[in-house]
mmCIF file of C-alpha atoms in Angstrom:
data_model
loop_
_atom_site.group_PDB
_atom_site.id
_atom_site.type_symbol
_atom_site.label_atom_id
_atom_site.label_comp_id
_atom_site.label_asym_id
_atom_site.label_seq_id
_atom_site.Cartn_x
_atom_site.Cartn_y
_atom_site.Cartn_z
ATOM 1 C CA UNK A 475 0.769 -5.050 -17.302
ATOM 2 C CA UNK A 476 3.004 -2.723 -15.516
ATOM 3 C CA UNK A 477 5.119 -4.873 -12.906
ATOM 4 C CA UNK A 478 7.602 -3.967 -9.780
ATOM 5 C CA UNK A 479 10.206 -6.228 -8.960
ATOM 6 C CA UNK A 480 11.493 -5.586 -5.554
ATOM 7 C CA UNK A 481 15.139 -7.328 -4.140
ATOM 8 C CA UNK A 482 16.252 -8.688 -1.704
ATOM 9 C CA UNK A 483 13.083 -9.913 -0.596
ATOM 10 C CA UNK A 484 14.361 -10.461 3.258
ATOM 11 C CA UNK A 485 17.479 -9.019 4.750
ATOM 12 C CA UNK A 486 18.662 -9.996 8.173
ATOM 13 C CA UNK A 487 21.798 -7.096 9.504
ATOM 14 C CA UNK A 488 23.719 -6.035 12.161
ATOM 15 C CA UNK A 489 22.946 -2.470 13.604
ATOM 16 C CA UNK A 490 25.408 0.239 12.194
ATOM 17 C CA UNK A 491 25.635 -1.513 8.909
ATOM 18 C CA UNK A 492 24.504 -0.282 5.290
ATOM 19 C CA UNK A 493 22.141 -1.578 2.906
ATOM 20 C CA UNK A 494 20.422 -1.252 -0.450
ATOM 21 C CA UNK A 495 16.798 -2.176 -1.980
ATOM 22 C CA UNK A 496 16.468 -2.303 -5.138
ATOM 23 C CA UNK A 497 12.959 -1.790 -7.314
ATOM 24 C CA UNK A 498 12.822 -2.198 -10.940
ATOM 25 C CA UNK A 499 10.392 -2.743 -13.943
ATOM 26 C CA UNK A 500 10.933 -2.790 -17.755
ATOM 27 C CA UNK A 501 7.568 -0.431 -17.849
ATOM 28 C CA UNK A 502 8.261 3.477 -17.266
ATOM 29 C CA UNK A 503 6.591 5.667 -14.665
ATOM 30 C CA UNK A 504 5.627 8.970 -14.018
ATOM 31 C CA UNK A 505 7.078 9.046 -10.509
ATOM 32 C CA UNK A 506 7.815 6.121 -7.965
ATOM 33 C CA UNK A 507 6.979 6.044 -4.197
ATOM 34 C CA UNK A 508 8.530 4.574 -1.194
ATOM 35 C CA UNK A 509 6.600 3.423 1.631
ATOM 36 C CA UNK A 510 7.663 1.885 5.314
ATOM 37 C CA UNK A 511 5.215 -0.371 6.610
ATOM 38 C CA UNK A 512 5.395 -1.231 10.462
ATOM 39 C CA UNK A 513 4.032 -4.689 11.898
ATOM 40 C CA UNK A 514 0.266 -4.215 12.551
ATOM 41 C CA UNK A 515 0.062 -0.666 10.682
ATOM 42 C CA UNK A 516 -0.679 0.868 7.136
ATOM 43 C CA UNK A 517 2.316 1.870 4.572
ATOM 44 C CA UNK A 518 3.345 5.234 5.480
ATOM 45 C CA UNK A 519 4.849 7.594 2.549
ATOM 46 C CA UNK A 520 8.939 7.964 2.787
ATOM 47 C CA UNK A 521 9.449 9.913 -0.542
ATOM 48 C CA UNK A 522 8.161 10.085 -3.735
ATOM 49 C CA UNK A 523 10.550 10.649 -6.629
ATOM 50 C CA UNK A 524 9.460 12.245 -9.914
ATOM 51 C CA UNK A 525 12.502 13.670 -12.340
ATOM 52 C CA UNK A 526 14.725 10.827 -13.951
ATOM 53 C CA UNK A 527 17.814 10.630 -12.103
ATOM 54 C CA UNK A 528 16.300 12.458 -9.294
ATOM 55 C CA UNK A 529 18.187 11.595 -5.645
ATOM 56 C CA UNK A 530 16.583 12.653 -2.839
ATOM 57 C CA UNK A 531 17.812 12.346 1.006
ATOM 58 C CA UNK A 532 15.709 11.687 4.155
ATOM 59 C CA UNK A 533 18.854 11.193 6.991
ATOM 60 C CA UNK A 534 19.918 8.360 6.992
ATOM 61 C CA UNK A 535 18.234 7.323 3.727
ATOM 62 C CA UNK A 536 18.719 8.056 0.371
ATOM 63 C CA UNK A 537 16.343 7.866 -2.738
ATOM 64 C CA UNK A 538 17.459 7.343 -6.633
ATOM 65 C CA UNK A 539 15.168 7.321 -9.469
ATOM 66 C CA UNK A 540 16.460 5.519 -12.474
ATOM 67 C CA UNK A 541 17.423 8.369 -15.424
ATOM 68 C CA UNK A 542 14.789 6.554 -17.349
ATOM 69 C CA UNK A 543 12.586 6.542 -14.445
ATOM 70 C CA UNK A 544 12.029 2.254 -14.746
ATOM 71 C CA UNK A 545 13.997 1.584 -11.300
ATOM 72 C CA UNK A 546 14.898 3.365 -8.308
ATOM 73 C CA UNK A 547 16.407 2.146 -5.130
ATOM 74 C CA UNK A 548 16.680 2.702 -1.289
ATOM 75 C CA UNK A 549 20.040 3.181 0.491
ATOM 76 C CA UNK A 550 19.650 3.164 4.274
ATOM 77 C CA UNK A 551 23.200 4.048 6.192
ATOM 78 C CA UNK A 552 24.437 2.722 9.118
ATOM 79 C CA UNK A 553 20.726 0.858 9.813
ATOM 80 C CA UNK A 554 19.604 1.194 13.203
ATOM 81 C CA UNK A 555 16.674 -1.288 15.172
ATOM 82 C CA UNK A 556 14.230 1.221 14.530
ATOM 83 C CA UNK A 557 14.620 1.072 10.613
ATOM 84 C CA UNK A 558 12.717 -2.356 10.998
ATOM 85 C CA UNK A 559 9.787 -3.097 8.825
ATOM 86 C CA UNK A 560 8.788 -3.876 5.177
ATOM 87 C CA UNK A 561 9.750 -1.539 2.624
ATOM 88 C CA UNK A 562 7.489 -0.800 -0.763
ATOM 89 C CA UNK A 563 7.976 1.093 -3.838
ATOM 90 C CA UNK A 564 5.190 2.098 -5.747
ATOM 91 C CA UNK A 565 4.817 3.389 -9.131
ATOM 92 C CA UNK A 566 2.155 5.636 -10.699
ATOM 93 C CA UNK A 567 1.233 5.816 -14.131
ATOM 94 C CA UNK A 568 1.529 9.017 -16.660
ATOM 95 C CA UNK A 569 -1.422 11.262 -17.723
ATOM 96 C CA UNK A 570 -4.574 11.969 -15.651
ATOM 97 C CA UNK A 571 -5.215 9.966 -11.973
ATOM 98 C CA UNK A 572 -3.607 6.454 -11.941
ATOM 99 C CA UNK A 573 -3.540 3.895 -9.515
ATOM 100 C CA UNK A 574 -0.525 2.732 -7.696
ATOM 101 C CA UNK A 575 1.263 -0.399 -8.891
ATOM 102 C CA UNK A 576 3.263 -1.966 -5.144
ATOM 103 C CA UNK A 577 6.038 -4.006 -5.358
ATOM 104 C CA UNK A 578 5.943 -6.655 -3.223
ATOM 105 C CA UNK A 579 8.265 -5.132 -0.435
ATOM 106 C CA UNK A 580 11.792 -5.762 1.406
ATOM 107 C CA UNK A 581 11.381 -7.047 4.828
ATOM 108 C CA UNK A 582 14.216 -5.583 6.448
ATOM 109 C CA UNK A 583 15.343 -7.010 10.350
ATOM 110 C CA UNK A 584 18.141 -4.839 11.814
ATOM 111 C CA UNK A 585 19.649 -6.809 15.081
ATOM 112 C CA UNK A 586 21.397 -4.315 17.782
ATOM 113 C CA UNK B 1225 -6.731 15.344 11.626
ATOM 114 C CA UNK B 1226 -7.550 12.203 12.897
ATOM 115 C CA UNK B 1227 -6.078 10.292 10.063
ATOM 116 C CA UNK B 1228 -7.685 7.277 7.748
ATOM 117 C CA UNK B 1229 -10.083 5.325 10.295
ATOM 118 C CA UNK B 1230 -11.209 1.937 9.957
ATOM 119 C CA UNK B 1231 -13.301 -0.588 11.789
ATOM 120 C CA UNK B 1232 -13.085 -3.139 12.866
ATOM 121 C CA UNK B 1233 -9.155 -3.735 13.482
ATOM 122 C CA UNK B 1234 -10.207 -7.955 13.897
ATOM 123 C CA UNK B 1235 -12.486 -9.759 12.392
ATOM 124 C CA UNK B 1236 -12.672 -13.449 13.184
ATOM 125 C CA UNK B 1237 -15.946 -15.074 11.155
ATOM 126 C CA UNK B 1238 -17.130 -18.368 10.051
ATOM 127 C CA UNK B 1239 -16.847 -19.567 6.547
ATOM 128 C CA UNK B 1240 -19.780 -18.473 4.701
ATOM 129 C CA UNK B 1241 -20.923 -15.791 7.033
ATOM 130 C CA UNK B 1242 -21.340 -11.894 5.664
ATOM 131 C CA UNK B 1243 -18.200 -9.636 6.670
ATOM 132 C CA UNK B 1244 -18.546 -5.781 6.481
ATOM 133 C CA UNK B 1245 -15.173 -3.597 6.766
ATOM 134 C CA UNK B 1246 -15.877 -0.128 7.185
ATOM 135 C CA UNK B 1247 -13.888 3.089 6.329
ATOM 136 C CA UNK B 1248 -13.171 6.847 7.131
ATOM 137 C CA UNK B 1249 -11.208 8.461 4.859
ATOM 138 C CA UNK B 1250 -9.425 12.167 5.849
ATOM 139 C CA UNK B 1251 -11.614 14.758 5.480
ATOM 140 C CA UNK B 1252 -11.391 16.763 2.170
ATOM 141 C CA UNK B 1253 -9.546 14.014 0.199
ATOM 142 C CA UNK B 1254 -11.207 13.259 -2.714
ATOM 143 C CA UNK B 1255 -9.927 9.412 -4.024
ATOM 144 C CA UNK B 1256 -10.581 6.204 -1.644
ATOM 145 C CA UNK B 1257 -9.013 2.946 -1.800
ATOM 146 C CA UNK B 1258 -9.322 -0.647 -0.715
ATOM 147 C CA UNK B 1259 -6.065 -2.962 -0.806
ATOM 148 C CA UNK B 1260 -5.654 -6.331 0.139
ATOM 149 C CA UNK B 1261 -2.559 -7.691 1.510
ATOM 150 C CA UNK B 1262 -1.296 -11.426 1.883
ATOM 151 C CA UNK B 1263 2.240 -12.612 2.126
ATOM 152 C CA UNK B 1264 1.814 -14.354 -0.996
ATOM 153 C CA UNK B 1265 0.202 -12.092 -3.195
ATOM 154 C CA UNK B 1266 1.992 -8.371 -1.408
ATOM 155 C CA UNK B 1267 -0.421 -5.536 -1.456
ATOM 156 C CA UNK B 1268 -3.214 -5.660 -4.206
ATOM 157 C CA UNK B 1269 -5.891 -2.828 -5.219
ATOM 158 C CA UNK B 1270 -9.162 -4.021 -5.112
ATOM 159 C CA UNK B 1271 -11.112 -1.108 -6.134
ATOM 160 C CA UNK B 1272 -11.090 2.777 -6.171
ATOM 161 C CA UNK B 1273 -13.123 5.762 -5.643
ATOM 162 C CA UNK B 1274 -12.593 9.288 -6.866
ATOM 163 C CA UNK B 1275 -16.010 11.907 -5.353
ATOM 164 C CA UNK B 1276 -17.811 8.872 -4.346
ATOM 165 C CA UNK B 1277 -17.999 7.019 -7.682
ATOM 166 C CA UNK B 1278 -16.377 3.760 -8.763
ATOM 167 C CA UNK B 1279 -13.713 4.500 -10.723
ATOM 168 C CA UNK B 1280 -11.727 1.174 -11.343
ATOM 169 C CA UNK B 1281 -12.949 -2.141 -9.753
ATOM 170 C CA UNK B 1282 -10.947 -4.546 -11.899
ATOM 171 C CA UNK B 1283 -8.526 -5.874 -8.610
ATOM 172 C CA UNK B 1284 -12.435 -7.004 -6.983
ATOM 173 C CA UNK B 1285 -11.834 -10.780 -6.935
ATOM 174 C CA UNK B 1286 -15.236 -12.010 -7.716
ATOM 175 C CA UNK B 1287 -18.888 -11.102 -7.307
ATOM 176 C CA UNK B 1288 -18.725 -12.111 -3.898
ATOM 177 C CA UNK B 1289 -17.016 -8.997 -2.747
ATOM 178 C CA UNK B 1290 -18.711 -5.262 -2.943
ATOM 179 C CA UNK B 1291 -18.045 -2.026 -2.234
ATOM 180 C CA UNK B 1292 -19.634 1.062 -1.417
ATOM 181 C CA UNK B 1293 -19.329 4.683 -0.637
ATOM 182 C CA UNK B 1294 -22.533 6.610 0.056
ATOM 183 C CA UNK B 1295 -20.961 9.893 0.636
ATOM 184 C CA UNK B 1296 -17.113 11.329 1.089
ATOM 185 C CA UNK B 1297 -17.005 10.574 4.338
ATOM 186 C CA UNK B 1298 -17.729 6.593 4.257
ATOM 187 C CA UNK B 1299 -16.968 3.292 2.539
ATOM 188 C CA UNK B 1300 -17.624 0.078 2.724
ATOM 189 C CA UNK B 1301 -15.919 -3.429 1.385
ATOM 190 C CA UNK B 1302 -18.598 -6.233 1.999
ATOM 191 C CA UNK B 1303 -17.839 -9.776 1.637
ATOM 192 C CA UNK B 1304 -20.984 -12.013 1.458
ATOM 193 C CA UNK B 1305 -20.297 -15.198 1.437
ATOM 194 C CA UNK B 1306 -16.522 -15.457 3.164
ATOM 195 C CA UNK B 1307 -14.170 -17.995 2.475
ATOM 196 C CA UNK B 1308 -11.124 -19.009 4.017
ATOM 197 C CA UNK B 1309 -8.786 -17.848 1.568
ATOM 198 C CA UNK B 1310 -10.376 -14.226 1.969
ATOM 199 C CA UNK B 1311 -8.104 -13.797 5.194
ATOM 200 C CA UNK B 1312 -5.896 -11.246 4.885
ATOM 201 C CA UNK B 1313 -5.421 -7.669 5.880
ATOM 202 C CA UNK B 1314 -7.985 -4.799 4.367
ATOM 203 C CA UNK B 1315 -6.619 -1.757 4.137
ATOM 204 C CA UNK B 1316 -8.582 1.290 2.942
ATOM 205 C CA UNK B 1317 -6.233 4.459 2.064
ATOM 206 C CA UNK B 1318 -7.371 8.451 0.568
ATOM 207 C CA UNK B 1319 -5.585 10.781 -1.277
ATOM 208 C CA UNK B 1320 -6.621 14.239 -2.304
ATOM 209 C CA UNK B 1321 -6.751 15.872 -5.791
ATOM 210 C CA UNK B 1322 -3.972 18.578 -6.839
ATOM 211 C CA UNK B 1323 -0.101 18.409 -7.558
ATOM 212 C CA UNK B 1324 0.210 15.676 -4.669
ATOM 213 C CA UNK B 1325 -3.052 13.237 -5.917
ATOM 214 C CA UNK B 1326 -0.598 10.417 -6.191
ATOM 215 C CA UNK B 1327 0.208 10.647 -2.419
ATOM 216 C CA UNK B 1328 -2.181 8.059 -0.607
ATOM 217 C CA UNK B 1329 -2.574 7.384 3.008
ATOM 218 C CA UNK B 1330 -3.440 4.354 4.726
ATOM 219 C CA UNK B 1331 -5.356 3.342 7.481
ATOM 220 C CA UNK B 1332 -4.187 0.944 9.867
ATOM 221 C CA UNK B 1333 -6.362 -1.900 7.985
ATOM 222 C CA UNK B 1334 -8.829 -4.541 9.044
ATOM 223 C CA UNK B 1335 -7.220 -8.261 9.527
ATOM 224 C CA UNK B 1336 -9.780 -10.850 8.705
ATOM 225 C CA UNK B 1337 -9.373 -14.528 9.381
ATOM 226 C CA UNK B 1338 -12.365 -17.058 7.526
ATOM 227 C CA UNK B 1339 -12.240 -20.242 9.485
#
């Protein structure tokens, strides 16, 4: 069974300072997702990550995949209020359609 | 586009009464999903669609949920009877075939509280 581990599982900051999420698994997959979920609405797609290694940048954020594509995390600079919400990774599966495996999310809080 | 639609956004019912959570994927996508989300258990996959068929229904919890989805532009998750521990939030989410098919999209998901 194919598993994501997600940590810290709450984090509590100041505005203006950084942070990292981290999502791993022992199983490998075929690319990795991260999602922002807002109180009272649906997970909405941040990146998704394919090539081992891969780093990819969204302002403020920034996206690693693992070189052997089993972890990846989420570095978020100089947080601001509006960065507030749960964070999930999700991992898909090689060859064909597969379905998403979640982690079970970072619930960031960033205080002004 | 109007995005992934879902009805109703509440649901307040009584222990052992029939609950019915409706969905609208975005036009033209091709896969449709139902999730379940709790604090304790994160978000779960209950079952998936891919051109209207049942492809994978192995996150359903037990006969006494069903779903449905007569043509690409409906689904249903039906809960008959409800218990209290079925409370949580329903979300239903689409994705289209191609290079992006692993791309989903949520809806803004159902909460449902048994009493």
């Amino acid at each position: 069974t194919q598993l994501l581990e997600q940590s810290p599982q709450f984090l509590s900051i100041q505005e203006g300072e950084n942070l990292t999420v981290y999502c791993n698994s022992s199983s490998v997959f075929s690319s990795l997702q991260w999602y922002r979920q807002e109180p009272g609405e649906g997970p909405v797609l941040l990146v998704t990550v394919v090539t081992g290694g891969e780093v990819k940048k969204l302002k403020r954020l920034t996206f690693q995949f693992g070189d052997a594509r089993k972890d990846s995390s989420l570095h978020i600079t100089a947080a601001q209020p509006g960065d507030t919400g749960l964070y999930l990774c999700a991992g898909a599966g090689s060859g064909g359609y597969n379905k998403l495996i979640f982690g079970a999310g970072t619930r960031l809080a960033v205080h002004p | 586009d109007a995005g992934v639609i879902q009805s109703p956004r509440h649901e307040v019912t009584e222990m052992g009464q029939e609950v019915t959570l409706r969905c609208k994927p975005i036009s033209g996508h091709d896969y449709l999903f139902w999730y379940r989300q709790t604090m304790m258990r994160g978000l779960e996959l209950l079952i998936y669609f891919n051109n209207n068929v049942p492809i994978d229904d192995s996150g359903m919890p037990e006969d006494r949920f069903s779903a449905k989805m007569p043509n690409a532009s409906f689904s249903t998750l039906k809960i008959q009877p409800s218990e209290p521990r079925d409370s949580a939030v329903y979300f239903c989410a689409s994705s289209p075939q191609g290079a992006r098919r692993e791309t989903q999209y949520f809806g803004p998901g159902t909460r449902l509280l048994v009493l």
